[in-house]
Each structure stands twice: as structure tokens, then as C-alpha cells.
Amino acid sequence: MMTNNDIFKKLRVALMLRDDQIVEILELVDFRITKSELGAFFRDEKHENYMECGDQVLRNFLNALVIHLRGTKENPKSPTDVLAKHKAQIPAKEGSKDRPEFKAKQKDEEGARGDKPGGKATAKADYKKKPSFKKGPAKTPVVEKVKYNFGKNKK
């Protein structure tokens, strides 16, 4: 069974939120929490400083998250824009290449597959043909074809 802590952890990872961002989000619904209290929710259950996430904390976080992503009626936001800002705020690791997206980029303007150097995509793709195996001499049947009557006598 998933606990509130598991749900909170999964939301933090999925939305790429840092602890300070979560504190700011919770302040949208006037719920004050410190980073150390927040860190206790994300610890391992066996850790001495682990704290169970109560229903009230998770409920307030979800309500604040809705306001954070969608905005209010007076000031609506686009959730994709908000998530893009979160993604942009994540610092790139020193040893990794700059890969903001995992999708392969198209290499030509026409939107072709990208594996052909220059040129338009055609309707029929040039795939490598499977190697054809030469068949040996046709097999001779061991038993001749027999017609079964299934117990019916022909007269």
C-alpha cells in the first residue's frame, strides 16, 4: 500500500521540484513548513528522523499544487509553461552533455526521418532487405498423402 510519503515523493520527482519550491508552493495556501520538516517526509522509513506525512500536509500540498500549476480564476496559467520553468531551473550536471530533451531532433527541415543525409523523405523508405537464404532441394514427403474417410464407407 502506498503511504502519503510515497505519493509526496513521487510527485516531487515527477514534477522535478526542489524542497524550497515545495515550501513556496505550500505557502500559496498559507501552510507554513520548514525544509527540515519536509526533508523528514522524504527520508527512508528506517531512518531515525523519518516522519509520517499526515493527510493534512498532503491535502494542502495538492491544493497548493493546483493553484501553482493552473493559477487562479483571476490569473490563469498554463501548466506546461510552469513545468517548463521548473525544467529550465534544473542545473545541468558538469560531466553530462547538454541534453535538455531526450527526444531525437530532426536533422532536416522537411521533417523526414533524419537518417538520410540531406534529401526529402519518400513514401517508401529504403530499408535494408533481409538476406535471402537459398533453399535446398525440395523435400520429398516421407508418407504419401492419404485421404481419411473418418469411418465413412464410400459406395
mmCIF file of C-alpha atoms in Angstrom:
data_model
loop_
_atom_site.group_PDB
_atom_site.id
_atom_site.type_symbol
_atom_site.label_atom_id
_atom_site.label_comp_id
_atom_site.label_asym_id
_atom_site.label_seq_id
_atom_site.Cartn_x
_atom_site.Cartn_y
_atom_site.Cartn_z
ATOM 1 C CA MET A 1 0.000 0.000 0.000
ATOM 2 C CA MET A 2 1.277 3.456 -0.838
ATOM 3 C CA THR A 3 1.625 5.876 2.024
ATOM 4 C CA ASN A 4 1.251 9.640 1.860
ATOM 5 C CA ASN A 5 5.049 9.847 1.965
ATOM 6 C CA ASP A 6 5.311 7.677 -1.178
ATOM 7 C CA ILE A 7 2.778 9.845 -3.015
ATOM 8 C CA PHE A 8 4.590 13.011 -1.944
ATOM 9 C CA LYS A 9 7.961 11.592 -3.089
ATOM 10 C CA LYS A 10 6.593 10.521 -6.467
ATOM 11 C CA LEU A 11 5.014 13.930 -7.075
ATOM 12 C CA ARG A 12 8.275 15.675 -6.152
ATOM 13 C CA VAL A 13 10.252 13.534 -8.593
ATOM 14 C CA ALA A 14 7.671 13.654 -11.398
ATOM 15 C CA LEU A 15 7.320 17.436 -11.231
ATOM 16 C CA MET A 16 11.072 17.957 -10.632
ATOM 17 C CA LEU A 17 10.531 20.065 -7.510
ATOM 18 C CA ARG A 18 13.191 21.049 -5.010
ATOM 19 C CA ASP A 19 12.451 21.425 -1.303
ATOM 20 C CA ASP A 20 12.490 25.222 -1.447
ATOM 21 C CA GLN A 21 9.992 25.152 -4.333
ATOM 22 C CA ILE A 22 7.691 22.857 -2.352
ATOM 23 C CA VAL A 23 7.851 25.280 0.611
ATOM 24 C CA GLU A 24 6.876 28.146 -1.728
ATOM 25 C CA ILE A 25 4.031 26.104 -3.206
ATOM 26 C CA LEU A 26 2.667 25.281 0.253
ATOM 27 C CA GLU A 27 2.733 28.984 1.160
ATOM 28 C CA LEU A 28 0.178 29.591 -1.613
ATOM 29 C CA VAL A 29 -2.447 28.045 0.681
ATOM 30 C CA ASP A 30 -0.967 29.634 3.842
ATOM 31 C CA PHE A 31 0.574 26.374 5.037
ATOM 32 C CA ARG A 32 3.968 27.006 6.630
ATOM 33 C CA ILE A 33 6.525 24.189 6.752
ATOM 34 C CA THR A 34 10.314 24.207 7.038
ATOM 35 C CA LYS A 35 12.782 22.438 4.742
ATOM 36 C CA SER A 36 13.891 20.178 7.578
ATOM 37 C CA GLU A 37 10.317 19.044 8.258
ATOM 38 C CA LEU A 38 9.904 18.472 4.547
ATOM 39 C CA GLY A 39 13.139 16.502 4.380
ATOM 40 C CA ALA A 40 11.856 14.217 7.152
ATOM 41 C CA PHE A 41 8.968 13.159 4.890
ATOM 42 C CA PHE A 42 11.362 12.106 2.132
ATOM 43 C CA ARG A 43 13.688 10.040 4.326
ATOM 44 C CA ASP A 44 13.808 6.259 4.460
ATOM 45 C CA GLU A 45 11.253 4.714 6.831
ATOM 46 C CA LYS A 46 14.037 3.157 8.911
ATOM 47 C CA HIS A 47 15.827 6.487 9.460
ATOM 48 C CA GLU A 48 15.599 7.930 12.955
ATOM 49 C CA ASN A 49 14.404 11.343 11.697
ATOM 50 C CA TYR A 50 11.708 9.888 9.408
ATOM 51 C CA MET A 51 8.316 11.481 9.904
ATOM 52 C CA GLU A 52 4.964 10.226 8.657
ATOM 53 C CA CYS A 53 3.313 12.635 6.199
ATOM 54 C CA GLY A 54 -0.140 13.422 7.506
ATOM 55 C CA ASP A 55 -3.278 13.750 5.441
ATOM 56 C CA GLN A 56 -3.420 17.484 6.144
ATOM 57 C CA VAL A 57 0.067 18.103 4.712
ATOM 58 C CA LEU A 58 -0.622 16.123 1.534
ATOM 59 C CA ARG A 59 -4.077 17.694 1.101
ATOM 60 C CA ASN A 60 -2.653 21.207 1.427
ATOM 61 C CA PHE A 61 0.180 20.372 -0.968
ATOM 62 C CA LEU A 62 -2.239 19.070 -3.611
ATOM 63 C CA ASN A 63 -4.471 22.145 -3.272
ATOM 64 C CA ALA A 64 -1.458 24.438 -3.499
ATOM 65 C CA LEU A 65 -0.116 22.485 -6.467
ATOM 66 C CA VAL A 66 -3.351 23.088 -8.358
ATOM 67 C CA ILE A 67 -3.043 26.825 -7.717
ATOM 68 C CA HIS A 68 0.653 26.766 -8.629
ATOM 69 C CA LEU A 69 0.113 24.949 -11.943
ATOM 70 C CA ARG A 70 -3.257 26.316 -13.077
ATOM 71 C CA GLY A 71 -3.272 29.681 -11.372
ATOM 72 C CA THR A 72 -6.394 31.332 -10.033
ATOM 73 C CA LYS A 73 -9.581 32.333 -11.819
ATOM 74 C CA GLU A 74 -8.378 35.917 -11.966
ATOM 75 C CA ASN A 75 -4.872 34.989 -13.133
ATOM 76 C CA PRO A 76 -4.925 31.649 -15.009
ATOM 77 C CA LYS A 77 -1.667 29.936 -16.005
ATOM 78 C CA SER A 78 -0.720 27.218 -18.429
ATOM 79 C CA PRO A 79 0.590 24.123 -16.596
ATOM 80 C CA THR A 80 3.025 23.323 -19.419
ATOM 81 C CA ASP A 81 4.628 26.764 -19.082
ATOM 82 C CA VAL A 82 5.025 26.313 -15.335
ATOM 83 C CA LEU A 83 6.593 22.873 -15.773
ATOM 84 C CA ALA A 84 8.920 24.219 -18.460
ATOM 85 C CA LYS A 85 10.144 26.848 -15.980
ATOM 86 C CA HIS A 86 10.870 24.091 -13.449
ATOM 87 C CA LYS A 87 12.814 22.174 -16.068
ATOM 88 C CA ALA A 88 14.808 25.268 -17.006
ATOM 89 C CA GLN A 89 15.751 25.895 -13.367
ATOM 90 C CA ILE A 90 17.403 22.483 -13.003
ATOM 91 C CA PRO A 91 21.170 22.965 -13.236
ATOM 92 C CA ALA A 92 22.991 20.820 -15.801
ATOM 93 C CA LYS A 93 25.496 18.326 -14.423
ATOM 94 C CA GLU A 94 29.117 19.124 -15.164
ATOM 95 C CA GLY A 95 30.046 15.766 -16.688
ATOM 96 C CA SER A 96 26.973 15.365 -18.865
ATOM 97 C CA LYS A 97 26.300 16.702 -22.334
ATOM 98 C CA ASP A 98 23.705 19.415 -22.797
ATOM 99 C CA ARG A 99 20.588 17.372 -23.442
ATOM 100 C CA PRO A 100 17.517 19.299 -22.319
ATOM 101 C CA GLU A 101 15.225 16.877 -24.130
ATOM 102 C CA PHE A 102 15.505 13.152 -24.608
ATOM 103 C CA LYS A 103 13.774 13.200 -27.987
ATOM 104 C CA ALA A 104 15.930 12.952 -31.081
ATOM 105 C CA LYS A 105 15.930 16.159 -33.070
ATOM 106 C CA GLN A 106 15.036 16.139 -36.749
ATOM 107 C CA LYS A 107 18.010 16.728 -38.990
ATOM 108 C CA ASP A 108 16.267 18.377 -41.922
ATOM 109 C CA GLU A 109 13.574 20.983 -42.360
ATOM 110 C CA GLU A 110 11.035 18.782 -44.119
ATOM 111 C CA GLY A 111 10.540 16.629 -41.043
ATOM 112 C CA ALA A 112 11.987 13.486 -42.561
ATOM 113 C CA ARG A 113 13.149 10.565 -40.509
ATOM 114 C CA GLY A 114 16.602 12.066 -40.229
ATOM 115 C CA ASP A 115 18.674 9.014 -41.096
ATOM 116 C CA LYS A 116 19.275 10.030 -44.720
ATOM 117 C CA PRO A 117 21.884 12.743 -45.176
ATOM 118 C CA GLY A 118 20.102 15.576 -46.997
ATOM 119 C CA GLY A 119 17.100 14.860 -49.149
ATOM 120 C CA LYS A 120 13.403 14.533 -48.748
ATOM 121 C CA ALA A 121 11.607 11.660 -47.132
ATOM 122 C CA THR A 122 9.940 9.372 -49.628
ATOM 123 C CA ALA A 123 6.747 7.453 -49.209
ATOM 124 C CA LYS A 124 8.589 4.151 -49.362
ATOM 125 C CA ALA A 125 11.545 4.016 -47.030
ATOM 126 C CA ASP A 126 14.722 2.338 -48.197
ATOM 127 C CA TYR A 127 15.096 -0.431 -45.702
ATOM 128 C CA LYS A 128 17.816 -2.990 -45.889
ATOM 129 C CA LYS A 129 16.475 -6.163 -47.403
ATOM 130 C CA LYS A 130 16.741 -9.270 -45.321
ATOM 131 C CA PRO A 131 19.311 -11.676 -46.696
ATOM 132 C CA SER A 132 17.617 -14.323 -48.790
ATOM 133 C CA PHE A 133 18.554 -17.871 -47.974
ATOM 134 C CA LYS A 134 18.821 -20.282 -50.852
ATOM 135 C CA LYS A 135 16.564 -23.220 -50.421
ATOM 136 C CA GLY A 136 17.990 -26.633 -50.958
ATOM 137 C CA PRO A 137 16.322 -29.342 -52.995
ATOM 138 C CA ALA A 138 12.633 -29.733 -52.269
ATOM 139 C CA LYS A 139 11.909 -32.247 -49.534
ATOM 140 C CA THR A 140 10.251 -35.435 -50.607
ATOM 141 C CA PRO A 141 7.325 -36.439 -48.428
ATOM 142 C CA VAL A 142 8.000 -39.469 -46.272
ATOM 143 C CA VAL A 143 4.374 -40.539 -46.323
ATOM 144 C CA GLU A 144 2.144 -40.155 -49.316
ATOM 145 C CA LYS A 145 -0.918 -38.043 -48.945
ATOM 146 C CA VAL A 146 -3.692 -40.142 -47.556
ATOM 147 C CA LYS A 147 -7.333 -39.182 -47.592
ATOM 148 C CA TYR A 148 -9.139 -40.099 -44.424
ATOM 149 C CA ASN A 149 -12.804 -41.041 -44.550
ATOM 150 C CA PHE A 150 -13.326 -40.781 -40.797
ATOM 151 C CA GLY A 151 -15.182 -44.090 -40.651
ATOM 152 C CA LYS A 152 -17.479 -43.429 -43.587
ATOM 153 C CA ASN A 153 -17.550 -46.058 -46.259
ATOM 154 C CA LYS A 154 -17.698 -44.845 -49.824
ATOM 155 C CA LYS A 155 -20.017 -46.879 -52.029
#
